[in-house]
Coordinates of C-alpha atoms in Angstrom, one line a residue:
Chain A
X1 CA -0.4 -15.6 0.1
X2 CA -0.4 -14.5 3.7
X3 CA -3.5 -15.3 5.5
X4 CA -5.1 -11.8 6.5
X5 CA -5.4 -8.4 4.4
X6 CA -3.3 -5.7 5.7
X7 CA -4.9 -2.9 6.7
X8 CA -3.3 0.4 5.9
X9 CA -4.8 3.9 6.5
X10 CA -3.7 6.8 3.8
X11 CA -5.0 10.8 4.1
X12 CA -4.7 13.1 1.6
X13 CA -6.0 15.8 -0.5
X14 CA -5.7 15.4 -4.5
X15 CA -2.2 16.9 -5.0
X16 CA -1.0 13.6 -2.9
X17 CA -2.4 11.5 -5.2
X18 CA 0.3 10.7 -7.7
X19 CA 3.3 10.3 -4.9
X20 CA 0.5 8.0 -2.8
X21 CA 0.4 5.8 -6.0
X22 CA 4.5 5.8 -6.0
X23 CA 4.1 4.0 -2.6
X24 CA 1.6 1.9 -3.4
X25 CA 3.1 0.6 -6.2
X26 CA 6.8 0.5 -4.3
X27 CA 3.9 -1.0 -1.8
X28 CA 3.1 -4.0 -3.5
X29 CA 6.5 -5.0 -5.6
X30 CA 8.2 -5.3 -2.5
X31 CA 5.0 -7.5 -0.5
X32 CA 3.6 -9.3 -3.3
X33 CA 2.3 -11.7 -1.7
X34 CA 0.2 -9.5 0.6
X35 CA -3.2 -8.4 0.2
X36 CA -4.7 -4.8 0.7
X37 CA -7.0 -3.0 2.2
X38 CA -6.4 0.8 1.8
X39 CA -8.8 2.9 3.5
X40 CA -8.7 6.9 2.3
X41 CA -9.8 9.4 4.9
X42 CA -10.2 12.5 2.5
X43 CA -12.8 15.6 2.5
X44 CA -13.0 16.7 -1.3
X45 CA -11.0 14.9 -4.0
X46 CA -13.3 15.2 -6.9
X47 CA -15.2 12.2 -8.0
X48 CA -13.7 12.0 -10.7
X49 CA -9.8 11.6 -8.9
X50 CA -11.5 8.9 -6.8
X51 CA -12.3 7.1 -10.0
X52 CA -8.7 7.1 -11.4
X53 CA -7.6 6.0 -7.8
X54 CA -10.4 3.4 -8.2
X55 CA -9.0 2.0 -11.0
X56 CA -5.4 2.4 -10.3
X57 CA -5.7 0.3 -6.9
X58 CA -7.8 -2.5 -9.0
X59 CA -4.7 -3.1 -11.0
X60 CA -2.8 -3.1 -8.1
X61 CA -4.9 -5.4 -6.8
X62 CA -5.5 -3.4 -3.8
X63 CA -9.6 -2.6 -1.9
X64 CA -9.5 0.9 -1.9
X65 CA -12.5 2.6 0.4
X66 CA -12.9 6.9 0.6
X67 CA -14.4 7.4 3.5
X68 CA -15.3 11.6 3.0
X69 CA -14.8 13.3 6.2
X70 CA -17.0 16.7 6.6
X71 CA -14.7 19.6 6.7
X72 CA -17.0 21.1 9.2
X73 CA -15.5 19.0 11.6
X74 CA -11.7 20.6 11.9
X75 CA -12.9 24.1 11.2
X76 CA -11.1 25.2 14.8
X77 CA -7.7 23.2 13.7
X78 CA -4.8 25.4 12.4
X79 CA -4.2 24.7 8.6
X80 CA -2.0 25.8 6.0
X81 CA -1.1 24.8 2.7
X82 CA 1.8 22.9 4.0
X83 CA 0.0 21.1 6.5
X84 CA -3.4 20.3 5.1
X85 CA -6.5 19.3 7.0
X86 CA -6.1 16.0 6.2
X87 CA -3.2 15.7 8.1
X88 CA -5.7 15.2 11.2
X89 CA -7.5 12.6 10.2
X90 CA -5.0 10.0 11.4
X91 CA -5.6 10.8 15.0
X92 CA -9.6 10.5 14.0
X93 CA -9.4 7.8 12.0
X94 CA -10.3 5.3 15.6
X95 CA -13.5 6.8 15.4
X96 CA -14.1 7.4 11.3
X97 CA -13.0 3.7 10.3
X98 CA -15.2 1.0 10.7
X99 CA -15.9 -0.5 13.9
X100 CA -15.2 -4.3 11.9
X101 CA -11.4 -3.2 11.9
X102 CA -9.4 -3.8 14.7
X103 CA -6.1 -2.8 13.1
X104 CA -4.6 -0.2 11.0
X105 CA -1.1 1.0 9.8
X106 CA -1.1 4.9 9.0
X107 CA 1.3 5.5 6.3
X108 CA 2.2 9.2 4.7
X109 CA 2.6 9.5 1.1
X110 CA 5.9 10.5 0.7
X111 CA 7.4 7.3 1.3
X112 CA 8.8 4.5 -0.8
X113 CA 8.1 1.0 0.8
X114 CA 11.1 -1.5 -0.2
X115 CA 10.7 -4.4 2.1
X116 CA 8.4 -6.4 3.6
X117 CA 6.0 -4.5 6.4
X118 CA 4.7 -7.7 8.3
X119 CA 6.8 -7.3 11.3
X120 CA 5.5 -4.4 11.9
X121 CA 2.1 -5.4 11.0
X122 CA 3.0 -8.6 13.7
X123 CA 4.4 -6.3 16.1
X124 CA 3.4 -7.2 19.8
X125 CA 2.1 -3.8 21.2
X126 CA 2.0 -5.1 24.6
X127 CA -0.1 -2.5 26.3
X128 CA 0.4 0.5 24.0
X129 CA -1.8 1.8 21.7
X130 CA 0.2 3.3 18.8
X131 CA 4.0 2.2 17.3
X132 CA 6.1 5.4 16.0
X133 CA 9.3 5.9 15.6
X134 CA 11.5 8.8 16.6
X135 CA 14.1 10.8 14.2
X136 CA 15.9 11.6 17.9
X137 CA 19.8 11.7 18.0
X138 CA 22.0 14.0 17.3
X139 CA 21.1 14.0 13.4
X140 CA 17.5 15.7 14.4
X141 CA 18.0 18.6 16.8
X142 CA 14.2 19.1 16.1
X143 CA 13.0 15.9 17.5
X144 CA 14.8 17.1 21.1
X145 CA 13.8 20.6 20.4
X146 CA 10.1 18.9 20.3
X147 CA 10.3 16.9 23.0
X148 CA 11.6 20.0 25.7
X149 CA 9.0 22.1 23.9
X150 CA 6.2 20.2 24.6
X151 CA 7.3 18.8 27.8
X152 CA 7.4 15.4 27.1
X153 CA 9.8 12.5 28.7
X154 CA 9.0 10.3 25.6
X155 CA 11.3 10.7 22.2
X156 CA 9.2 12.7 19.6
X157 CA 7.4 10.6 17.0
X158 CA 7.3 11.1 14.1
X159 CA 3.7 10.9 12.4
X160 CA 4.6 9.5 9.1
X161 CA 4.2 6.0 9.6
X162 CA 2.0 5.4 12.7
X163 CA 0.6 1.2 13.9
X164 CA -2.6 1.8 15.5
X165 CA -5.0 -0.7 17.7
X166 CA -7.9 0.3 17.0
X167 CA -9.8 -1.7 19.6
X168 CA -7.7 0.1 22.4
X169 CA -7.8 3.6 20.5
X170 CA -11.6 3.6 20.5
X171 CA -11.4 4.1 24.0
X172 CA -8.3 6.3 24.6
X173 CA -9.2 8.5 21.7
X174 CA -11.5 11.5 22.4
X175 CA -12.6 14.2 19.6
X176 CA -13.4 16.4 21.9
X177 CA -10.2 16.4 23.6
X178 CA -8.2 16.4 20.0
X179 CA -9.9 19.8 19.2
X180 CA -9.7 21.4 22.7
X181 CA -5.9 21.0 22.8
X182 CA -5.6 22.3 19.2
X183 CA -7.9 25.1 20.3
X184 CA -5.8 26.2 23.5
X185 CA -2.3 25.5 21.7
X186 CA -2.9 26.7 17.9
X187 CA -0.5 29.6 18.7
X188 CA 2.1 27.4 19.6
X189 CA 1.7 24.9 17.4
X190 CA 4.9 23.5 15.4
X191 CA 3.5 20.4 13.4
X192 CA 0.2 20.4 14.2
X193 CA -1.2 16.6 13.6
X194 CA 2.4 15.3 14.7
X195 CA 2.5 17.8 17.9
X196 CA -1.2 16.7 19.4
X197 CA -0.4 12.8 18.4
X198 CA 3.4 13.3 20.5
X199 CA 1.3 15.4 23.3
X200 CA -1.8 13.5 23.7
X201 CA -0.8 10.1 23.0
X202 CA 3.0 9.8 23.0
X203 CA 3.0 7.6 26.8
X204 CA 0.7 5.0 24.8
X205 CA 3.2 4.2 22.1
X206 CA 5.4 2.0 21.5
X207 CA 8.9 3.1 20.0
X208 CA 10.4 1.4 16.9
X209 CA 13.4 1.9 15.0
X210 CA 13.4 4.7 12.9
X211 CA 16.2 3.0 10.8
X212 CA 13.9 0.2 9.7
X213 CA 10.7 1.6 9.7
X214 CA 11.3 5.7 9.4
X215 CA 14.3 6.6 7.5
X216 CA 14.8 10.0 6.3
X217 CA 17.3 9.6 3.6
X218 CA 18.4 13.5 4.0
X219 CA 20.7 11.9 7.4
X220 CA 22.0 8.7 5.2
X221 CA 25.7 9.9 6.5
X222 CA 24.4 10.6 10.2
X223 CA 22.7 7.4 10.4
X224 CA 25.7 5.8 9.1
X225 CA 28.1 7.5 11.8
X226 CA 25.8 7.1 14.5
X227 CA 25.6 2.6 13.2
X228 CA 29.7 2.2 13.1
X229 CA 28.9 2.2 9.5
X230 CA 26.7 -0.4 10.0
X231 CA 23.8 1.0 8.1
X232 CA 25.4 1.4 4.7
X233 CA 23.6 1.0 1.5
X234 CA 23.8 -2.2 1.3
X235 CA 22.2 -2.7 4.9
X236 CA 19.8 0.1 4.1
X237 CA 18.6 -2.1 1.2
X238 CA 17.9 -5.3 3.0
X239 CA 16.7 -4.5 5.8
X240 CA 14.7 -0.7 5.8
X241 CA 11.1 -0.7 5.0
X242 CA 10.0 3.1 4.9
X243 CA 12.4 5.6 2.8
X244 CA 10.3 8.5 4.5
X245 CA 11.1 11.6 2.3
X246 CA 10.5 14.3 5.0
X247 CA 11.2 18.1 4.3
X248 CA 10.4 20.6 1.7
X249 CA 12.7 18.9 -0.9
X250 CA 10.3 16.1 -2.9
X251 CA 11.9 13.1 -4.4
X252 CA 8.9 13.3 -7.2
X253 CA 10.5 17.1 -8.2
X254 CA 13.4 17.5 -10.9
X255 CA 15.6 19.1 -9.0
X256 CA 15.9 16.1 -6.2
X257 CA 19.2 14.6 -6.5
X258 CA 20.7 12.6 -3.7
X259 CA 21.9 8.7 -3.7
X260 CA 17.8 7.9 -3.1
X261 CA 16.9 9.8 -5.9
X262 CA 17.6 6.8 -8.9
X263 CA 15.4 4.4 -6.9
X264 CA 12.5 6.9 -5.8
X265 CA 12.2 8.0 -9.8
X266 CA 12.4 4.8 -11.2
X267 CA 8.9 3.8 -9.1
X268 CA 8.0 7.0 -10.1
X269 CA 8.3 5.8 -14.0
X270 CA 7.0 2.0 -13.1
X271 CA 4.0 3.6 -11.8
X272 CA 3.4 6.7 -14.4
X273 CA 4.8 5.1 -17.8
X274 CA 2.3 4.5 -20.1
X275 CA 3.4 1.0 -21.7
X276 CA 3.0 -0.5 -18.2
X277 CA 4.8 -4.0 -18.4
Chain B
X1 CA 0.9 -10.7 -23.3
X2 CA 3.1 -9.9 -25.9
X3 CA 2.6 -12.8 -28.8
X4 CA 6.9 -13.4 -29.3
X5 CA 8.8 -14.9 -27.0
X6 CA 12.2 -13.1 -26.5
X7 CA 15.4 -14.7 -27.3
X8 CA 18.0 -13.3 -24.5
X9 CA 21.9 -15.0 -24.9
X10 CA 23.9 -14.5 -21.7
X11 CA 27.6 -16.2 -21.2
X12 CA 29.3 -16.2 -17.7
X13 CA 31.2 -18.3 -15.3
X14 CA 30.2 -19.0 -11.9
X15 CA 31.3 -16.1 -10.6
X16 CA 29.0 -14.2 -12.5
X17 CA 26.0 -16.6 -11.4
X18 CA 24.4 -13.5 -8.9
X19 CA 24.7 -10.4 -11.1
X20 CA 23.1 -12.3 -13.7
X21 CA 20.3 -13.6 -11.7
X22 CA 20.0 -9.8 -11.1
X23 CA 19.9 -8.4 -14.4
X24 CA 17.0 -11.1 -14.7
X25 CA 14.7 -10.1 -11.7
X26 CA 15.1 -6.4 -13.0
X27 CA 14.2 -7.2 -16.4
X28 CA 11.2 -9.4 -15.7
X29 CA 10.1 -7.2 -12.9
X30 CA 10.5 -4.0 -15.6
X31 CA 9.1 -5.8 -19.0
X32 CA 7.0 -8.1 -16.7
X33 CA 4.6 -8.9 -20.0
X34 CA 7.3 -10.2 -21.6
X35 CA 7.8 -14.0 -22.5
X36 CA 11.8 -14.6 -22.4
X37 CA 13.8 -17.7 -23.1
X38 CA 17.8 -17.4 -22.2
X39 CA 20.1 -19.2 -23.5
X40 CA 23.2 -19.7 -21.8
X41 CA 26.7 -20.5 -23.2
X42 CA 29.0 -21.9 -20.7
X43 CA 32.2 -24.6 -20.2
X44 CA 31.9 -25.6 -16.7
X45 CA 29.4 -24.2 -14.4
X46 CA 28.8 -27.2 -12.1
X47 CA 25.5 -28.8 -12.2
X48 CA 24.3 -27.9 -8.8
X49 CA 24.7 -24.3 -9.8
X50 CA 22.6 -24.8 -12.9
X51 CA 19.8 -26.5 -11.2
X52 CA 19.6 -23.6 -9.1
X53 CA 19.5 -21.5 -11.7
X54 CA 16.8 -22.9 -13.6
X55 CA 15.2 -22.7 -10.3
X56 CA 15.3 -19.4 -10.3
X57 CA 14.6 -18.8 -13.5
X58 CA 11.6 -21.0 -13.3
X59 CA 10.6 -18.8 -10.0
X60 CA 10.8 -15.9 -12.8
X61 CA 8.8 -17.7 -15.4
X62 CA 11.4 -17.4 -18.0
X63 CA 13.1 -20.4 -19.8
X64 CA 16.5 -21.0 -19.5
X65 CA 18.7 -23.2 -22.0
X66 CA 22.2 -24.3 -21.0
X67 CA 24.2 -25.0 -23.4
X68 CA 28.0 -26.5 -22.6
X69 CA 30.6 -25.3 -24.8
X70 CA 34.0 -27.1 -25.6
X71 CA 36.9 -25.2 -24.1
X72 CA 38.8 -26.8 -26.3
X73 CA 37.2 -24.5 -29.3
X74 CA 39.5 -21.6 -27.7
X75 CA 42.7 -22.7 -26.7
X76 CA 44.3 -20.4 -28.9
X77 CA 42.6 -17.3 -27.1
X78 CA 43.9 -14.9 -24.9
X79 CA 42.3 -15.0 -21.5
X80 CA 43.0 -13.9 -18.3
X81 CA 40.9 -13.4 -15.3
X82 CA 39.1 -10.1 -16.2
X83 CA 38.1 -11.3 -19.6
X84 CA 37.4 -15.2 -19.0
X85 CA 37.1 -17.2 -22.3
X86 CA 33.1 -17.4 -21.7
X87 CA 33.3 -13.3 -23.2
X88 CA 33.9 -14.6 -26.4
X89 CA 30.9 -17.2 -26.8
X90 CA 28.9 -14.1 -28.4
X91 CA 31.0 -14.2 -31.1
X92 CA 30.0 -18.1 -32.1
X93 CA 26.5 -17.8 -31.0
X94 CA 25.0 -17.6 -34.3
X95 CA 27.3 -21.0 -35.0
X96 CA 26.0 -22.5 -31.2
X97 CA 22.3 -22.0 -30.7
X98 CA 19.9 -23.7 -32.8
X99 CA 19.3 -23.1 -36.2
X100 CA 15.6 -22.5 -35.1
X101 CA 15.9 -19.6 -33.4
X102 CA 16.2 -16.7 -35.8
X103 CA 17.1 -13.7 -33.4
X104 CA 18.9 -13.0 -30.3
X105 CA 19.4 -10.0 -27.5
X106 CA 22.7 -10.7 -26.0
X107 CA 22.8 -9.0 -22.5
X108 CA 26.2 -8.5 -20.2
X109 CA 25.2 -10.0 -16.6
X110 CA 26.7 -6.6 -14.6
X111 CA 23.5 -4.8 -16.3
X112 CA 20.3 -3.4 -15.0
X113 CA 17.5 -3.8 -17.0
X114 CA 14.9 -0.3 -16.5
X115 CA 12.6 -0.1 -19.0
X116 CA 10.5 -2.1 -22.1
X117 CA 13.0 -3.9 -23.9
X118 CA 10.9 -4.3 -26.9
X119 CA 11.8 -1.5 -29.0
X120 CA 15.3 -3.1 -29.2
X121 CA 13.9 -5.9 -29.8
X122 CA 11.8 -4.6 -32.9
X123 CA 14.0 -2.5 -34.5
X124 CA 14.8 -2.5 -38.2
X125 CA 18.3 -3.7 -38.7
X126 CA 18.1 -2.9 -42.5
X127 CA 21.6 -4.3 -44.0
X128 CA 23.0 -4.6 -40.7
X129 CA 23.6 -7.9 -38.9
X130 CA 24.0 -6.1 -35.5
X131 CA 22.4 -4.0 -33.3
X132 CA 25.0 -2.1 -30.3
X133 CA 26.0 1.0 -29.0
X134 CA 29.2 3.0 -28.6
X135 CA 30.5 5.0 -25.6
X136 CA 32.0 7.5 -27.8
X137 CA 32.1 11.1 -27.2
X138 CA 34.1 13.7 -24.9
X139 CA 34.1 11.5 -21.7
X140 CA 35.1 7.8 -23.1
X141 CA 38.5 8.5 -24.8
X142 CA 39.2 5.0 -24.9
X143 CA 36.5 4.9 -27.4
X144 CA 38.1 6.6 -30.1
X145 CA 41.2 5.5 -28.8
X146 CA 40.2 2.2 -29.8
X147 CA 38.9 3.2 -33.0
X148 CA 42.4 4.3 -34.2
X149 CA 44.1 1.7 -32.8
X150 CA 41.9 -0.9 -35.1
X151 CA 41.9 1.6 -37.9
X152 CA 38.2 1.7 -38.2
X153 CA 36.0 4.0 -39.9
X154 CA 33.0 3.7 -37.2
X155 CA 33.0 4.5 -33.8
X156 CA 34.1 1.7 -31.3
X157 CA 31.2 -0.5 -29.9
X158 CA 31.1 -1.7 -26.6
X159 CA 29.9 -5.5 -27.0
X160 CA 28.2 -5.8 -23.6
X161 CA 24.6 -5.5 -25.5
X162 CA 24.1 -6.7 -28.6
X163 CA 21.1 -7.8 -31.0
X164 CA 22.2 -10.3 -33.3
X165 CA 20.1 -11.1 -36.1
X166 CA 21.0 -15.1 -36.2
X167 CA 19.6 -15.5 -40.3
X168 CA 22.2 -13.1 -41.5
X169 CA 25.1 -13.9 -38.8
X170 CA 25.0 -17.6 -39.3
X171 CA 26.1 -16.8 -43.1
X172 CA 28.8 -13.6 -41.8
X173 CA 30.4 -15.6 -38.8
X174 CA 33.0 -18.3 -39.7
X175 CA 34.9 -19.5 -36.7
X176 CA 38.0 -20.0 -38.8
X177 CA 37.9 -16.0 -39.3
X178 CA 37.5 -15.3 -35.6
X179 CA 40.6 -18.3 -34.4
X180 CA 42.8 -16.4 -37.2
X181 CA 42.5 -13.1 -36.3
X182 CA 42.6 -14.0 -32.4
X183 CA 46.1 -15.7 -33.2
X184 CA 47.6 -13.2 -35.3
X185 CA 46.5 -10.3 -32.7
X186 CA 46.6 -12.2 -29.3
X187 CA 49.3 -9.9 -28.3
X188 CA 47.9 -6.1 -29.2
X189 CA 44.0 -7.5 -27.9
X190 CA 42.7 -5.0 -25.2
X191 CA 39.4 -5.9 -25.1
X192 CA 39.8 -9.3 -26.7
X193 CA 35.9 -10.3 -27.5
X194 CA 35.2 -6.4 -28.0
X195 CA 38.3 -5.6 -30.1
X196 CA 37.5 -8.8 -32.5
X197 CA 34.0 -7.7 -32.9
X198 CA 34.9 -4.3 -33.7
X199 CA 37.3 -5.6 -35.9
X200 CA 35.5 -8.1 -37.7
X201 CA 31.7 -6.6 -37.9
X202 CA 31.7 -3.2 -37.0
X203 CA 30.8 -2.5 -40.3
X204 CA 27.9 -5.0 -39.9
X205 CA 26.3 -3.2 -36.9
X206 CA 23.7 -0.6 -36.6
X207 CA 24.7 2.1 -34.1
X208 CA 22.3 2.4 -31.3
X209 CA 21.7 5.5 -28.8
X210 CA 24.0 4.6 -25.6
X211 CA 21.8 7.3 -23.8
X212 CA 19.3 4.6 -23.9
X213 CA 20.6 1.2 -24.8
X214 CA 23.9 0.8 -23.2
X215 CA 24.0 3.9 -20.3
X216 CA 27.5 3.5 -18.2
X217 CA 26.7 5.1 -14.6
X218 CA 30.2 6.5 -14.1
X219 CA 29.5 9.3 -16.9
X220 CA 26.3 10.7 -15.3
X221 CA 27.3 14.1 -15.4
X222 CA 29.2 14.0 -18.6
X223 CA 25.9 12.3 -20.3
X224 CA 24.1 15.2 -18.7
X225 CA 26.5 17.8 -19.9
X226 CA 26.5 16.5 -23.3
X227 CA 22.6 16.4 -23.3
X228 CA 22.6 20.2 -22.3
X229 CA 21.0 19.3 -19.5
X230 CA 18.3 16.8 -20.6
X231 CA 19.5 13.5 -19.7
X232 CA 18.8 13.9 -16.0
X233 CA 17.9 11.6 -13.2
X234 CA 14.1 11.6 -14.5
X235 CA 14.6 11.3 -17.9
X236 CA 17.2 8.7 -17.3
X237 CA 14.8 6.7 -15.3
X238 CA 12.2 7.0 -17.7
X239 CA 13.8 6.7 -21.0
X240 CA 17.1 4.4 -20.7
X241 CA 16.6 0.8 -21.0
X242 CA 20.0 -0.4 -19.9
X243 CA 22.4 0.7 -17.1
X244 CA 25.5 -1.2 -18.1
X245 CA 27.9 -1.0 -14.9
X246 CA 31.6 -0.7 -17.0
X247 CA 34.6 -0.9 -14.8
X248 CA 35.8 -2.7 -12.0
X249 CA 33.8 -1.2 -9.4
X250 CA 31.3 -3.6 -9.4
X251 CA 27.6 -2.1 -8.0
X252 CA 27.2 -5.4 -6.1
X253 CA 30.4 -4.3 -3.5
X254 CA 29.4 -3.0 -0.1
X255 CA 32.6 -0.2 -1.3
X256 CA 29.9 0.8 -4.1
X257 CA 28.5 4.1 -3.6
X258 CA 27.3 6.4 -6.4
X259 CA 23.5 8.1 -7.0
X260 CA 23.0 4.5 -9.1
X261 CA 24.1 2.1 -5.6
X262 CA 20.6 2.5 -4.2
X263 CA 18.8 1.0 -7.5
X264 CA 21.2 -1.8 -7.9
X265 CA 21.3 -2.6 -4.5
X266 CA 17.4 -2.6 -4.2
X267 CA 17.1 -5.1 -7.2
X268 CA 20.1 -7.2 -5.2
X269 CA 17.5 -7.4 -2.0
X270 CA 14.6 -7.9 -4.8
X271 CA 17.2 -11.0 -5.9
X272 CA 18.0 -12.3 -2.6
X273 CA 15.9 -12.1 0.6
X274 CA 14.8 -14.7 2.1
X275 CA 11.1 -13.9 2.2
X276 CA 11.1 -13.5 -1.3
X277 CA 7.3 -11.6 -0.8

């Protein structure tokens, strides 16, 4: 058993629920001797959803704590179904957790976790605030299209799995300047959480490797060329942590079918089946 | 806590040491409310190598027995590399392990283990004094290939999983029968421990759903196909208990690479890191 809980920050509304449990569960196979403290930023899942996740984290031996945020608060932020207010509450979150925590890994709920995360969680920040990783190269035209778009000298980060101090980020984190650039740029807005995080805060973060901590399995053959072949299956396996299913196409839908797709549904089956041994 | 221990017979060489050791970490990590004890039949596997596996197997929390067979017993048996002599230790089980035990699952070690394994376990063998699947149908000619060939009546099993019901064997099996008919066929033997079970107790042996209990990755599509569509990756992940990697592409090569490589190669990493968290 390690010494200190993890702390690990999770948003979502209730139709997240099920693939958050798929990387909890992939969370704590592959760090079992870890212990867990999740922390939910969320505005309405129903009481009796938080009950079910209640229960569901107690058998995975994980602290689970909803903190409800009050809509009211995001009513100027752009929305959509695709990119639900709760999105947001990551770049909140400094000033919504408690001030007792001084650290807290962000993690979205599309992704499968298959190795240990305590590097990460180790990981010297030196005098940055945040660690992200970056789908740049030639693989993502989007991440460079990002960057030029919104000016930036940094690599766009991607917001899916975001290491934040929280002692420095209570200071460098203002609401008010969170909604005033969402006000003045809602027109131009691409990915709105991932956009204002990559705007406001992408000079204090620290850039990890998106193959270890970030990997989108639809480039598996890009990442390959770009490694020598290096980062084979095999690699992939020992040494990634987050399987981050970006895009429209959901590992947890029928129709997904690519070389991920065997080990994604089978923690989809040890977390859903109903004999659970 | 299931009350019965389960008895699981395995029979390899050296060589075979790592697959098995991950066939065990799936199947404890999938049926982890299981109590198993494995018995292992063996010639030489050198000492060191079996204190490290009962090691492991004591890291697992399952029991392992090794049990030294005579290679003498065999001399008269056609072996070559592919098929070492260890294959045909299922065949004398019910004549090796003690009289004690009264039923046994034996499991190939190049096998990923999914799902509960209890309902094997449980079923009703009726007359039958085996339990085992065939690849028959459209996509394994060698299946009814063999069937001809041995001039049987039943469809061809494939002997890599197999419940042996010990009461009834140790009264069917006579080592005498197996040495004759080993002799008098060395030369037309394909699948020497296969063909001789077939041969000798096909007509002993229940027939089992290979969908489920004996699944061989490279017919994916043709399983698929045959199932009009139902046997996809989901069901697959939820319903099949046992992916049994035929062949000689092995899933544990780097060259390995099919929608199943991600899965086996996960439970490798599961198997061998270091930080075994």
């Amino acid at each position: 058993m390690q010494s200190d809980k993890i702390n690990l920050l999770v948003t979502f509304d209730k139709n997240y629920i099920r693939p958050f449990e798929v990387m909890l569960k992939s969370l704590v196979t592959t760090n079992a001797k870890e212990m867990f403290h999740v922390w939910l930023l969320h505005s309405e899942i129903p009481i009796e959803n938080l009950q079910e996740l209640h229960e569901f984290c107690s058998e995975q031996r994980v602290t689970l704590t909803p903190i409800q945020v009050d809509r009211k608060i995001f009513k100027y932020a752009p929305i959509s179904k695709q990119y639900p207010q709760e999105m947001y509450y990551r770049l909140l979150a400094p000033l919504l957790l408690p001030e007792s925590i001084e650290k807290v890994l962000y993690i979205d709920p599309d992704i499968l976790v298959i190795n240990s995360i305590r590097p990460l969680w180790e990981i010297d920040l030196g005098d940055n605030t945040f660690a992200a990783a970056s789908h740049s190269g030639v693989f993502d035209l989007m991440s460079d299209v990002n960057r030029v778009r919104l000016g930036q000298e940094h690599d766009y980060y991607n917001s899916g799995v975001i290491l934040i101090d929280l002692i420095k980020a209570r200071k460098l984190v203002k609401a008010e300047e969170i909604f005033d650039y969402v006000k003045t740029h809602a027109a131009e807005l691409v990915l709105p959480d991932q956009d204002v995080f990559n705007f406001l805060y992408g000079d204090d973060t620290l850039q990890i490797d998106d193959t270890i901590w970030n990997f989108d399995p639809r480039y598996f053959t890009a990442y390959r060329l770009r490694s020598n072949g290096q980062c084979d299956m095999d690699w992939l396996m020992q040494n990634t942590v987050f399987l981050h299913f970006c895009g429209k196409k959901k590992p947890w839908k029928a129709s997904y079918s690519n070389r991920f797709a065997s080990l994604y549904k089978h923690y989809m089956n040890l977390t859903f089946r109903k004999t659970n041994e």
